[in-house]
Structure formats: C-alpha cells, structure tokens
Amino acid sequence: MTAAFRSVIAGTGGYLPERSLSNAELAAWKGIETSDAWIIERTGIRRRHIAAEGETASSMGAAAALAALAEAGASPAEVDAVIVATATPDSAFPSTAARIQGRIGATRGFAFDVAAACTGFVYALSIADAMMRAGQARGVLVIGTEIYSRILDWTDRGTCVLFGDGAGAVFLRAVPTAEAGGRGLLSTHLHADGSHADILVVDGGAGSTGGTGVVRMSGREVFKHAVTKLAAVVDEALAANGLGHGDVAWLVPHQANLRIIEAMGKKLHLPLDRVVVTVDRHANTSAASIPLALAEARRDGRIRSGDLVLMEAIGGGLTWGAALARF
Ligand code: COA
C-alpha cells in the first residue's frame, strides 16, 4: 500500500565550531607522535574542527537545526518532533533532543535521542520517515550532533587523529504522496550485529563505569567490515527501489575514511566528483557527518531538486545502514 505522505527533505543545515586544526597543529597541541603524511595517506583527513569550552552537542545541534529550518522557510512552530542522533549527549537525561527543542523555542510535539554511533543519522532518518508515513508527525527535525573531542584518548594515536566535532540537521516535511512528484525518502535500510560490539566501542558509561569512557577501535577489523557491509547495503537500497547505479546523482557517505569512500564510489561506478567528501576538512564527525555533507552540497548548489541521493554509514554496534532520497 502506498503511504499517504512522503517525507521530503525541505531544509538542511550544518554547524562547525570555529576552531579548525590541521594535522600538524593537532599533533603539536596534544603532543601526538604522528605525521601529516601518515594521516593523509591512511585516511584522507587534513583538518578537523574542535568545539570551544562552552559548546555542547545541544548548542551545536540547535545551530544546525535553525539553519535547516531557515532553508526550509519553516518556523519552530512547525516542528512536531526532534530526533537527535548522538553518542556524546550533554547528559544522560534530559535527552539532547529535548534540550535542542528548548533551545530553538519549539514548544509542541516530542523529542528523543537515538544511539547508533556513526550510523545514528541514518537510523534517526528511518524512524522519522516511518512516523511521518504513519501520519504521526508532519514536520520533523533530524539532527546528528557530536563532540568527540571530549571522548578521545589523546594518547592513542590510532583513534585521536580520526575524529572532529560538528552538527548537521535536516527538516523533513510530510507532503501528500500525490503532490510530492517523486520527491522525498524512498526507503531506508538498517542493520546491526552486536557480536562485533567490542571492535569499536566507548569503554565506559553511566551504567557501567559511571564515567564517560573513551573511544577504542580495532581499525583494521572495522575497515574490513566497512567495505563489505556498506557495499551490500547500497545494493540492497537500490534493488529495493528497482534502481541501478546510473540513477544515483550523488553519493553522500558517512565520512570516516577517504579510502572507504573511494571504494564505495568505485563500487557504484560514480566518479569522485559525484561523491560529497568532507572528511578532508571535518574528519569523522560520526552521526553529524552525513547531514553536514548534505548541507554543504545543498548550499554550494551541487545537490539540486530532483537529484537522487544515496546515503550510507557504518559505526559502533556494529550498526550500518543506507537511505535513498530524492531532493
Ligand atoms: N600516526 C602514525 N602512526 C600511526 C598512527 C598515527 N596516527 N596510528 C597508528 N599508527 C601506526 C601503528 O602504531 C602501527 O605501527 P606498528 O606497525 O609499528 O605497530 C601502524 O601505524 C599501522 O597501524 P594500523 O592500525 O594497522 O594502521 P592501518 O593501516 O589499519 O590504519 C586506520 C589505521 C585507523 C587509519 C585504519 O585502520 C582505518 O581507517 N580503519 C577504519 C576506521 C574507521 O573508519 N572507523 C570509523 C568507522 S565509523
């Protein structure tokens, strides 16, 4: 049965902390034994943004949300729901989503967080889409916001050079299917395999150690899973819609590592100039990376109305997923 509504991406927005550090600047600041050449060769990362002392996941997420509302020409009064993907919430509760709802002055509806690490934005998008198709909400903010600089072990060079801070958001509007003209989210595809929980993990938390913990990762293992699982999930998304590689206008991947991104572009027969890449300047901003990339490519005119956009991500859990949307 065709749903009565389509979830159309009406606005996108991003926020990056002002401070941007090159690989060399970061290494000097934190006393990390590494080199610019090693980081660029292995990951493609050249710089990352680091939040200032007073900034939090909710302050950055609110800035991105307001930018998304502005692009959509929507007011906070149109927001029925705020769904936030984050691994770095301001506090265990209230949720970062509720804090953002308060910060932007949205007074109706509901708000909650989603925990799926770097796949969080795709998970949150999927939940929003299902609720909108079911008629439960007509205007939804989906936000990814992360402040990994607070959960890194700065003595572990295998992880601390990989991440950055930032936030991205989309505002989804429910449009009657008959009026959507094919625009909106086509489908979302979610997966998890908890048997690999330990290869990418924050080694503490409120309910275990009582503390926050820091990121630990078996980089090579994560890399292997990323290449195979992302390849499978993009095929799944295209097949579910009877589409082929040639139908995709833009690949907007999670930005963890340029080598993984290039492998996905190759698999889809997409040249790198049809892939939105931000990892060189943002590093891995986890759940924020896809909406930040969407916002950048909308602002500079690359993603246009009618373009089919394929999003994919993998992260701690392991979790992975994909989403197809027509702008
Ligand atoms: N600078 C310099 N050397 C470093 C380094 C750094 N920042 N980090 C690790 N090394 C060293 C290691 O100590 C090791 O040295 P050794 O051989 O003397 O022990 C060597 O480089 C190789 O380490 P390894 O971890 O095997 O490197 P790698 O080629 O697998 O690259 C990653 C490491 C993290 C870049 C890579 O595994 C990766 O990108 N994995 C996927 C990560 C990812 O995408 N995670 C997020 C998913 S959401």
mmCIF file of C-alpha atoms and ligand atoms in Angstrom:
data_model
loop_
_atom_site.group_PDB
_atom_site.id
_atom_site.type_symbol
_atom_site.label_atom_id
_atom_site.label_comp_id
_atom_site.label_asym_id
_atom_site.label_seq_id
_atom_site.Cartn_x
_atom_site.Cartn_y
_atom_site.Cartn_z
ATOM 1 C CA MET A 1 0.000 0.000 0.000
ATOM 2 C CA THR A 2 1.340 3.426 -0.899
ATOM 3 C CA ALA A 3 1.657 5.686 2.135
ATOM 4 C CA ALA A 4 -0.423 8.841 2.095
ATOM 5 C CA PHE A 5 2.637 11.004 2.837
ATOM 6 C CA ARG A 6 6.223 11.285 1.671
ATOM 7 C CA SER A 7 8.952 12.670 3.937
ATOM 8 C CA VAL A 8 10.544 15.428 1.883
ATOM 9 C CA ILE A 9 13.889 16.952 2.882
ATOM 10 C CA ALA A 10 12.775 20.581 2.919
ATOM 11 C CA GLY A 11 15.877 22.067 4.533
ATOM 12 C CA THR A 12 19.428 21.189 5.546
ATOM 13 C CA GLY A 13 21.793 22.910 7.951
ATOM 14 C CA GLY A 14 25.223 22.482 9.460
ATOM 15 C CA TYR A 15 27.312 23.892 12.263
ATOM 16 C CA LEU A 16 31.056 23.622 12.759
ATOM 17 C CA PRO A 17 32.966 25.035 15.733
ATOM 18 C CA GLU A 18 35.145 27.977 14.783
ATOM 19 C CA ARG A 19 38.445 26.352 15.690
ATOM 20 C CA SER A 20 39.873 24.266 12.845
ATOM 21 C CA LEU A 21 43.148 22.414 13.391
ATOM 22 C CA SER A 22 45.424 20.879 10.769
ATOM 23 C CA ASN A 23 47.038 17.507 11.440
ATOM 24 C CA ALA A 24 50.302 19.223 12.349
ATOM 25 C CA GLU A 25 48.580 21.728 14.661
ATOM 26 C CA LEU A 26 46.666 18.958 16.438
ATOM 27 C CA ALA A 27 49.806 16.848 16.876
ATOM 28 C CA ALA A 28 51.709 19.804 18.345
ATOM 29 C CA TRP A 29 48.808 20.799 20.635
ATOM 30 C CA LYS A 30 48.230 17.331 22.101
ATOM 31 C CA GLY A 31 51.813 16.018 21.810
ATOM 32 C CA ILE A 32 50.825 13.164 19.444
ATOM 33 C CA GLU A 33 53.580 11.193 17.730
ATOM 34 C CA THR A 34 52.273 11.160 14.186
ATOM 35 C CA SER A 35 52.766 12.871 10.874
ATOM 36 C CA ASP A 36 50.596 14.796 8.453
ATOM 37 C CA ALA A 37 51.690 12.389 5.693
ATOM 38 C CA TRP A 38 50.652 9.259 7.681
ATOM 39 C CA ILE A 39 47.203 10.639 8.468
ATOM 40 C CA ILE A 40 46.547 11.854 4.911
ATOM 41 C CA GLU A 41 47.763 8.617 3.306
ATOM 42 C CA ARG A 42 45.729 6.324 5.603
ATOM 43 C CA THR A 43 42.563 8.422 5.976
ATOM 44 C CA GLY A 44 42.480 11.499 3.699
ATOM 45 C CA ILE A 45 41.990 13.677 6.809
ATOM 46 C CA ARG A 46 43.778 17.064 6.731
ATOM 47 C CA ARG A 47 41.905 19.101 9.335
ATOM 48 C CA ARG A 48 39.072 18.877 11.906
ATOM 49 C CA HIS A 49 37.029 21.334 13.972
ATOM 50 C CA ILE A 50 37.279 21.271 17.772
ATOM 51 C CA ALA A 51 34.496 22.663 19.962
ATOM 52 C CA ALA A 52 35.152 25.544 22.327
ATOM 53 C CA GLU A 53 34.790 25.084 26.085
ATOM 54 C CA GLY A 54 31.181 26.258 26.424
ATOM 55 C CA GLU A 55 29.895 24.345 23.389
ATOM 56 C CA THR A 56 27.882 21.133 23.728
ATOM 57 C CA ALA A 57 26.093 18.670 21.477
ATOM 58 C CA SER A 58 22.859 20.576 22.108
ATOM 59 C CA SER A 59 24.283 24.041 21.383
ATOM 60 C CA MET A 60 25.806 22.850 18.095
ATOM 61 C CA GLY A 61 22.717 20.806 17.194
ATOM 62 C CA ALA A 62 20.442 23.796 17.815
ATOM 63 C CA ALA A 63 22.524 25.961 15.471
ATOM 64 C CA ALA A 64 22.317 23.303 12.723
ATOM 65 C CA ALA A 65 18.575 22.864 13.326
ATOM 66 C CA LEU A 66 17.876 26.592 12.986
ATOM 67 C CA ALA A 67 19.843 26.651 9.712
ATOM 68 C CA ALA A 68 17.766 23.715 8.389
ATOM 69 C CA LEU A 69 14.519 25.437 9.378
ATOM 70 C CA ALA A 70 15.674 28.656 7.692
ATOM 71 C CA GLU A 71 16.468 26.832 4.431
ATOM 72 C CA ALA A 72 13.021 25.197 4.542
ATOM 73 C CA GLY A 73 11.340 28.539 5.290
ATOM 74 C CA ALA A 74 9.842 26.891 8.379
ATOM 75 C CA SER A 75 9.391 28.201 11.898
ATOM 76 C CA PRO A 76 9.945 26.288 15.174
ATOM 77 C CA ALA A 77 6.133 26.178 15.470
ATOM 78 C CA GLU A 78 6.096 23.667 12.585
ATOM 79 C CA VAL A 79 8.303 21.181 14.459
ATOM 80 C CA ASP A 80 6.275 18.193 15.672
ATOM 81 C CA ALA A 81 9.313 16.128 16.598
ATOM 82 C CA VAL A 82 13.035 16.464 17.254
ATOM 83 C CA ILE A 83 15.063 13.280 16.772
ATOM 84 C CA VAL A 84 18.753 13.507 17.622
ATOM 85 C CA ALA A 85 21.464 11.002 16.807
ATOM 86 C CA THR A 86 24.418 11.404 19.137
ATOM 87 C CA ALA A 87 26.990 9.391 21.044
ATOM 88 C CA THR A 88 28.019 12.451 23.018
ATOM 89 C CA PRO A 89 24.846 13.745 24.706
ATOM 90 C CA ASP A 90 25.038 16.746 27.054
ATOM 91 C CA SER A 91 23.779 14.422 29.824
ATOM 92 C CA ALA A 92 22.098 11.008 30.185
ATOM 93 C CA PHE A 93 18.841 12.909 30.546
ATOM 94 C CA PRO A 94 17.126 15.065 29.530
ATOM 95 C CA SER A 95 17.836 13.923 26.015
ATOM 96 C CA THR A 96 19.887 16.177 23.769
ATOM 97 C CA ALA A 97 16.774 16.304 21.568
ATOM 98 C CA ALA A 98 14.703 17.808 24.396
ATOM 99 C CA ARG A 99 17.459 20.326 25.107
ATOM 100 C CA ILE A 100 17.554 21.325 21.433
ATOM 101 C CA GLN A 101 13.767 21.596 21.362
ATOM 102 C CA GLY A 102 14.061 24.043 24.254
ATOM 103 C CA ARG A 103 16.940 25.982 22.708
ATOM 104 C CA ILE A 104 15.148 26.593 19.383
ATOM 105 C CA GLY A 105 11.854 27.517 21.035
ATOM 106 C CA ALA A 106 9.793 24.622 19.650
ATOM 107 C CA THR A 107 7.027 24.030 22.134
ATOM 108 C CA ARG A 108 4.902 21.268 20.577
ATOM 109 C CA GLY A 109 5.459 17.602 19.892
ATOM 110 C CA PHE A 110 8.014 15.146 21.189
ATOM 111 C CA ALA A 111 11.789 14.744 21.331
ATOM 112 C CA PHE A 112 14.169 11.825 21.846
ATOM 113 C CA ASP A 113 17.714 10.619 21.136
ATOM 114 C CA VAL A 114 18.874 7.668 19.072
ATOM 115 C CA ALA A 115 22.076 5.761 19.864
ATOM 116 C CA ALA A 116 23.610 4.075 16.832
ATOM 117 C CA ALA A 117 27.065 5.721 16.798
ATOM 118 C CA CYS A 118 28.206 6.762 13.307
ATOM 119 C CA THR A 119 25.064 5.199 11.766
ATOM 120 C CA GLY A 120 22.864 7.316 14.038
ATOM 121 C CA PHE A 121 21.696 9.794 11.415
ATOM 122 C CA VAL A 122 20.514 7.028 9.056
ATOM 123 C CA TYR A 123 18.711 5.336 11.959
ATOM 124 C CA ALA A 124 17.069 8.623 13.014
ATOM 125 C CA LEU A 125 16.045 9.355 9.432
ATOM 126 C CA SER A 126 14.450 5.920 9.185
ATOM 127 C CA ILE A 127 12.431 6.419 12.380
ATOM 128 C CA ALA A 128 11.315 9.882 11.274
ATOM 129 C CA ASP A 129 10.252 8.567 7.862
ATOM 130 C CA ALA A 130 8.207 5.719 9.368
ATOM 131 C CA MET A 131 6.442 8.090 11.769
ATOM 132 C CA MET A 132 5.683 10.574 9.028
ATOM 133 C CA ARG A 133 4.316 7.930 6.664
ATOM 134 C CA ALA A 134 2.130 6.765 9.547
ATOM 135 C CA GLY A 135 0.802 10.294 9.995
ATOM 136 C CA GLN A 136 2.284 10.704 13.479
ATOM 137 C CA ALA A 137 4.240 13.868 12.678
ATOM 138 C CA ARG A 138 4.233 16.356 9.803
ATOM 139 C CA GLY A 139 7.377 18.348 10.483
ATOM 140 C CA VAL A 140 10.431 16.587 11.929
ATOM 141 C CA LEU A 141 13.937 17.798 12.686
ATOM 142 C CA VAL A 142 16.506 15.006 12.333
ATOM 143 C CA ILE A 143 19.839 16.060 13.772
ATOM 144 C CA GLY A 144 23.277 14.480 14.137
ATOM 145 C CA THR A 145 25.492 16.282 16.643
ATOM 146 C CA GLU A 146 28.796 15.120 18.074
ATOM 147 C CA ILE A 147 31.565 16.390 20.301
ATOM 148 C CA TYR A 148 34.044 13.506 20.116
ATOM 149 C CA SER A 149 36.930 15.707 21.273
ATOM 150 C CA ARG A 150 35.547 15.045 24.809
ATOM 151 C CA ILE A 151 35.630 11.208 24.486
ATOM 152 C CA LEU A 152 39.015 10.663 22.834
ATOM 153 C CA ASP A 153 42.139 9.229 24.413
ATOM 154 C CA TRP A 154 44.675 11.800 23.267
ATOM 155 C CA THR A 155 47.494 9.307 23.924
ATOM 156 C CA ASP A 156 46.019 6.782 21.444
ATOM 157 C CA ARG A 157 47.216 7.981 18.051
ATOM 158 C CA GLY A 158 45.269 5.219 16.311
ATOM 159 C CA THR A 159 41.980 6.947 17.184
ATOM 160 C CA CYS A 160 42.511 10.548 18.335
ATOM 161 C CA VAL A 161 43.533 11.884 14.923
ATOM 162 C CA LEU A 162 40.416 10.493 13.233
ATOM 163 C CA PHE A 163 37.533 12.471 14.751
ATOM 164 C CA GLY A 164 36.173 16.017 14.794
ATOM 165 C CA ASP A 165 33.239 17.975 16.264
ATOM 166 C CA GLY A 166 30.178 19.349 14.477
ATOM 167 C CA ALA A 167 26.449 19.081 13.848
ATOM 168 C CA GLY A 168 24.140 18.678 10.873
ATOM 169 C CA ALA A 169 20.361 18.687 10.533
ATOM 170 C CA VAL A 170 17.548 18.179 8.078
ATOM 171 C CA PHE A 171 13.966 19.372 8.363
ATOM 172 C CA LEU A 172 11.526 16.834 6.929
ATOM 173 C CA ARG A 173 8.074 17.854 5.807
ATOM 174 C CA ALA A 174 5.236 15.397 5.196
ATOM 175 C CA VAL A 175 3.926 16.036 1.687
ATOM 176 C CA PRO A 176 0.903 14.160 0.310
ATOM 177 C CA THR A 177 2.309 11.460 -1.991
ATOM 178 C CA ALA A 178 0.191 12.657 -4.894
ATOM 179 C CA GLU A 179 1.773 16.139 -4.594
ATOM 180 C CA ALA A 180 5.363 15.059 -3.889
ATOM 181 C CA GLY A 181 6.286 14.454 -7.536
ATOM 182 C CA GLY A 182 8.569 11.592 -6.555
ATOM 183 C CA ARG A 183 10.473 13.722 -4.021
ATOM 184 C CA GLY A 184 11.214 12.503 -0.526
ATOM 185 C CA LEU A 185 12.723 9.494 1.181
ATOM 186 C CA LEU A 186 12.355 6.403 -0.998
ATOM 187 C CA SER A 187 13.494 3.845 1.566
ATOM 188 C CA THR A 188 15.844 3.237 4.467
ATOM 189 C CA HIS A 189 17.711 0.026 5.343
ATOM 190 C CA LEU A 190 19.037 -0.651 8.833
ATOM 191 C CA HIS A 191 21.292 -3.388 10.213
ATOM 192 C CA ALA A 192 23.161 -4.281 13.375
ATOM 193 C CA ASP A 193 25.419 -7.123 14.514
ATOM 194 C CA GLY A 194 26.071 -6.886 18.237
ATOM 195 C CA SER A 195 28.558 -9.756 18.152
ATOM 196 C CA HIS A 196 31.114 -7.175 16.949
ATOM 197 C CA ALA A 197 30.357 -4.728 19.770
ATOM 198 C CA ASP A 198 33.954 -4.638 21.011
ATOM 199 C CA ILE A 199 35.780 -3.638 17.824
ATOM 200 C CA LEU A 200 34.502 -0.040 18.007
ATOM 201 C CA VAL A 201 33.460 0.978 21.478
ATOM 202 C CA VAL A 202 33.409 3.703 24.126
ATOM 203 C CA ASP A 203 34.919 1.881 27.094
ATOM 204 C CA GLY A 204 32.708 3.340 29.821
ATOM 205 C CA GLY A 205 29.303 4.792 30.540
ATOM 206 C CA ALA A 206 26.833 5.880 33.194
ATOM 207 C CA GLY A 207 25.514 2.346 33.732
ATOM 208 C CA SER A 208 28.860 0.503 33.757
ATOM 209 C CA THR A 209 31.858 2.501 34.957
ATOM 210 C CA GLY A 210 29.883 5.558 35.996
ATOM 211 C CA GLY A 211 32.218 7.641 33.848
ATOM 212 C CA THR A 212 32.216 8.608 30.211
ATOM 213 C CA GLY A 213 34.886 6.367 28.739
ATOM 214 C CA VAL A 214 36.942 6.930 25.601
ATOM 215 C CA VAL A 215 36.826 5.593 22.040
ATOM 216 C CA ARG A 216 38.638 2.279 21.408
ATOM 217 C CA MET A 217 38.872 0.776 17.960
ATOM 218 C CA SER A 218 40.409 -2.163 16.117
ATOM 219 C CA GLY A 219 40.962 -0.089 12.992
ATOM 220 C CA ARG A 220 41.778 -2.902 10.568
ATOM 221 C CA GLU A 221 38.766 -5.001 11.559
ATOM 222 C CA VAL A 222 36.415 -2.029 11.297
ATOM 223 C CA PHE A 223 37.863 -1.245 7.891
ATOM 224 C CA LYS A 224 37.158 -4.777 6.597
ATOM 225 C CA HIS A 225 33.572 -4.759 7.868
ATOM 226 C CA ALA A 226 33.011 -1.278 6.436
ATOM 227 C CA VAL A 227 33.942 -2.200 2.890
ATOM 228 C CA THR A 228 31.833 -5.384 2.732
ATOM 229 C CA LYS A 229 28.796 -4.267 4.725
ATOM 230 C CA LEU A 230 28.460 -0.882 3.026
ATOM 231 C CA ALA A 231 28.756 -2.495 -0.410
ATOM 232 C CA ALA A 232 25.937 -4.907 0.490
ATOM 233 C CA VAL A 233 23.621 -2.260 1.944
ATOM 234 C CA VAL A 234 23.895 0.117 -1.021
ATOM 235 C CA ASP A 235 22.977 -2.795 -3.334
ATOM 236 C CA GLU A 236 20.045 -3.572 -1.031
ATOM 237 C CA ALA A 237 18.795 0.030 -1.171
ATOM 238 C CA LEU A 238 18.997 0.263 -4.961
ATOM 239 C CA ALA A 239 17.416 -3.172 -5.527
ATOM 240 C CA ALA A 240 14.518 -2.358 -3.168
ATOM 241 C CA ASN A 241 13.597 0.540 -5.460
ATOM 242 C CA GLY A 242 14.327 -1.153 -8.785
ATOM 243 C CA LEU A 243 17.144 1.356 -9.373
ATOM 244 C CA GLY A 244 20.661 0.960 -10.716
ATOM 245 C CA HIS A 245 23.994 2.723 -10.214
ATOM 246 C CA GLY A 246 23.241 5.084 -13.084
ATOM 247 C CA ASP A 247 20.222 6.531 -11.271
ATOM 248 C CA VAL A 248 22.263 7.925 -8.371
ATOM 249 C CA ALA A 249 23.135 11.608 -8.769
ATOM 250 C CA TRP A 250 25.106 11.901 -5.525
ATOM 251 C CA LEU A 251 26.620 9.540 -3.019
ATOM 252 C CA VAL A 252 26.689 11.155 0.432
ATOM 253 C CA PRO A 253 28.577 8.652 2.566
ATOM 254 C CA HIS A 254 29.444 8.728 6.237
ATOM 255 C CA GLN A 255 32.816 10.445 6.374
ATOM 256 C CA ALA A 256 35.226 8.185 8.255
ATOM 257 C CA ASN A 257 37.992 7.468 5.813
ATOM 258 C CA LEU A 258 38.630 8.581 2.235
ATOM 259 C CA ARG A 259 39.776 5.085 1.242
ATOM 260 C CA ILE A 260 36.413 3.594 2.268
ATOM 261 C CA ILE A 261 34.574 6.433 0.492
ATOM 262 C CA GLU A 262 36.594 5.876 -2.695
ATOM 263 C CA ALA A 263 35.858 2.143 -2.565
ATOM 264 C CA MET A 264 32.116 2.873 -2.373
ATOM 265 C CA GLY A 265 32.291 5.357 -5.257
ATOM 266 C CA LYS A 266 34.084 2.750 -7.358
ATOM 267 C CA LYS A 267 31.534 0.095 -6.494
ATOM 268 C CA LEU A 268 28.723 2.399 -7.645
ATOM 269 C CA HIS A 269 30.674 3.403 -10.785
ATOM 270 C CA LEU A 270 30.453 7.000 -9.587
ATOM 271 C CA PRO A 271 33.431 9.295 -10.229
ATOM 272 C CA LEU A 272 34.682 11.074 -7.109
ATOM 273 C CA ASP A 273 33.111 14.334 -8.331
ATOM 274 C CA ARG A 274 29.652 12.727 -7.769
ATOM 275 C CA VAL A 275 30.590 11.866 -4.191
ATOM 276 C CA VAL A 276 30.271 14.515 -1.489
ATOM 277 C CA VAL A 277 33.501 14.466 0.504
ATOM 278 C CA THR A 278 34.095 16.455 3.684
ATOM 279 C CA VAL A 279 36.352 14.069 5.608
ATOM 280 C CA ASP A 280 39.443 16.002 4.484
ATOM 281 C CA ARG A 281 38.259 19.144 6.353
ATOM 282 C CA HIS A 282 35.915 17.748 9.044
ATOM 283 C CA ALA A 283 37.480 14.338 9.872
ATOM 284 C CA ASN A 284 34.935 11.843 11.232
ATOM 285 C CA THR A 285 32.082 13.712 12.933
ATOM 286 C CA SER A 286 30.163 10.460 13.488
ATOM 287 C CA ALA A 287 26.361 10.944 13.340
ATOM 288 C CA ALA A 288 26.852 14.534 12.143
ATOM 289 C CA SER A 289 28.866 13.694 9.046
ATOM 290 C CA ILE A 290 26.054 12.912 6.570
ATOM 291 C CA PRO A 291 23.796 15.881 7.394
ATOM 292 C CA LEU A 292 26.846 18.191 7.396
ATOM 293 C CA ALA A 293 27.780 16.908 3.938
ATOM 294 C CA LEU A 294 24.181 17.290 2.715
ATOM 295 C CA ALA A 295 24.068 20.883 3.966
ATOM 296 C CA GLU A 296 27.361 21.742 2.305
ATOM 297 C CA ALA A 297 26.318 20.252 -1.049
ATOM 298 C CA ARG A 298 22.924 21.993 -0.935
ATOM 299 C CA ARG A 299 24.499 25.375 -0.070
ATOM 300 C CA ASP A 300 27.042 25.234 -2.898
ATOM 301 C CA GLY A 301 24.427 24.071 -5.428
ATOM 302 C CA ARG A 302 25.762 20.566 -6.095
ATOM 303 C CA ILE A 303 22.620 18.721 -4.914
ATOM 304 C CA ARG A 304 19.648 20.109 -6.846
ATOM 305 C CA SER A 305 15.927 19.499 -6.680
ATOM 306 C CA GLY A 306 15.124 16.167 -8.310
ATOM 307 C CA ASP A 307 18.553 14.640 -7.603
ATOM 308 C CA LEU A 308 18.606 11.100 -6.225
ATOM 309 C CA VAL A 309 20.936 10.936 -3.216
ATOM 310 C CA LEU A 310 22.277 7.734 -1.698
ATOM 311 C CA MET A 311 23.440 7.888 1.913
ATOM 312 C CA GLU A 312 25.294 5.101 3.748
ATOM 313 C CA ALA A 313 27.019 4.694 7.099
ATOM 314 C CA ILE A 314 28.626 2.178 9.448
ATOM 315 C CA GLY A 315 29.569 2.594 13.083
ATOM 316 C CA GLY A 316 29.809 1.120 16.557
ATOM 317 C CA GLY A 317 27.392 -1.693 17.321
ATOM 318 C CA LEU A 318 28.243 -2.692 14.740
ATOM 319 C CA THR A 319 25.440 -0.779 13.077
ATOM 320 C CA TRP A 320 25.135 0.081 9.409
ATOM 321 C CA GLY A 321 22.518 1.301 7.002
ATOM 322 C CA ALA A 322 21.568 3.231 3.889
ATOM 323 C CA ALA A 323 18.895 5.688 2.783
ATOM 324 C CA LEU A 324 17.751 6.840 -0.645
ATOM 325 C CA ALA A 325 16.157 10.258 -1.025
ATOM 326 C CA ARG A 326 15.064 12.408 -3.945
ATOM 327 C CA PHE A 327 15.532 16.126 -3.267
HETATM 328 N N1 COA B 1 50.357 8.215 13.188
HETATM 329 C C1 COA B 1 51.412 7.453 12.897
HETATM 330 N N2 COA B 1 51.397 6.113 13.019
HETATM 331 C C2 COA B 1 50.276 5.551 13.451
HETATM 332 C C3 COA B 1 49.126 6.303 13.772
HETATM 333 C C4 COA B 1 49.196 7.698 13.630
HETATM 334 N N3 COA B 1 48.176 8.499 13.900
HETATM 335 N N4 COA B 1 48.144 5.457 14.167
HETATM 336 C C5 COA B 1 48.647 4.217 14.097
HETATM 337 N N5 COA B 1 49.924 4.266 13.665
HETATM 338 C C6 COA B 1 50.852 3.163 13.455
HETATM 339 C C7 COA B 1 50.536 1.980 14.335
HETATM 340 O O1 COA B 1 51.129 2.156 15.609
HETATM 341 C C8 COA B 1 51.164 0.850 13.564
HETATM 342 O O2 COA B 1 52.563 0.849 13.816
HETATM 343 P P1 COA B 1 53.346 -0.544 14.025
HETATM 344 O O3 COA B 1 53.164 -1.265 12.715
HETATM 345 O O4 COA B 1 54.726 -0.072 14.310
HETATM 346 O O5 COA B 1 52.645 -1.209 15.152
HETATM 347 C C9 COA B 1 50.972 1.252 12.108
HETATM 348 O O6 COA B 1 50.718 2.659 12.123
HETATM 349 C C10 COA B 1 49.840 0.528 11.439
HETATM 350 O O7 COA B 1 48.695 0.587 12.302
HETATM 351 P P2 COA B 1 47.299 0.072 11.845
HETATM 352 O O8 COA B 1 46.295 0.405 12.891
HETATM 353 O O9 COA B 1 47.401 -1.359 11.409
HETATM 354 O O10 COA B 1 47.096 1.013 10.568
HETATM 355 P P3 COA B 1 46.051 0.944 9.403
HETATM 356 O O11 COA B 1 46.750 0.939 8.116
HETATM 357 O O12 COA B 1 44.995 -0.103 9.641
HETATM 358 O O13 COA B 1 45.339 2.380 9.539
HETATM 359 C C11 COA B 1 43.299 3.291 10.390
HETATM 360 C C12 COA B 1 44.669 2.714 10.722
HETATM 361 C C13 COA B 1 42.583 3.581 11.700
HETATM 362 C C14 COA B 1 43.510 4.575 9.624
HETATM 363 C C15 COA B 1 42.515 2.285 9.524
HETATM 364 O O14 COA B 1 42.554 1.015 10.098
HETATM 365 C C16 COA B 1 41.092 2.705 9.347
HETATM 366 O O15 COA B 1 40.806 3.699 8.731
HETATM 367 N N6 COA B 1 40.159 1.894 9.848
HETATM 368 C C17 COA B 1 38.748 2.183 9.742
HETATM 369 C C18 COA B 1 38.426 3.214 10.764
HETATM 370 C C19 COA B 1 37.074 3.764 10.635
HETATM 371 O O16 COA B 1 36.626 4.045 9.549
HETATM 372 N N7 COA B 1 36.432 3.927 11.778
HETATM 373 C C20 COA B 1 35.240 4.598 11.922
HETATM 374 C C21 COA B 1 34.092 3.820 11.448
HETATM 375 S S1 COA B 1 32.700 4.721 11.920
#
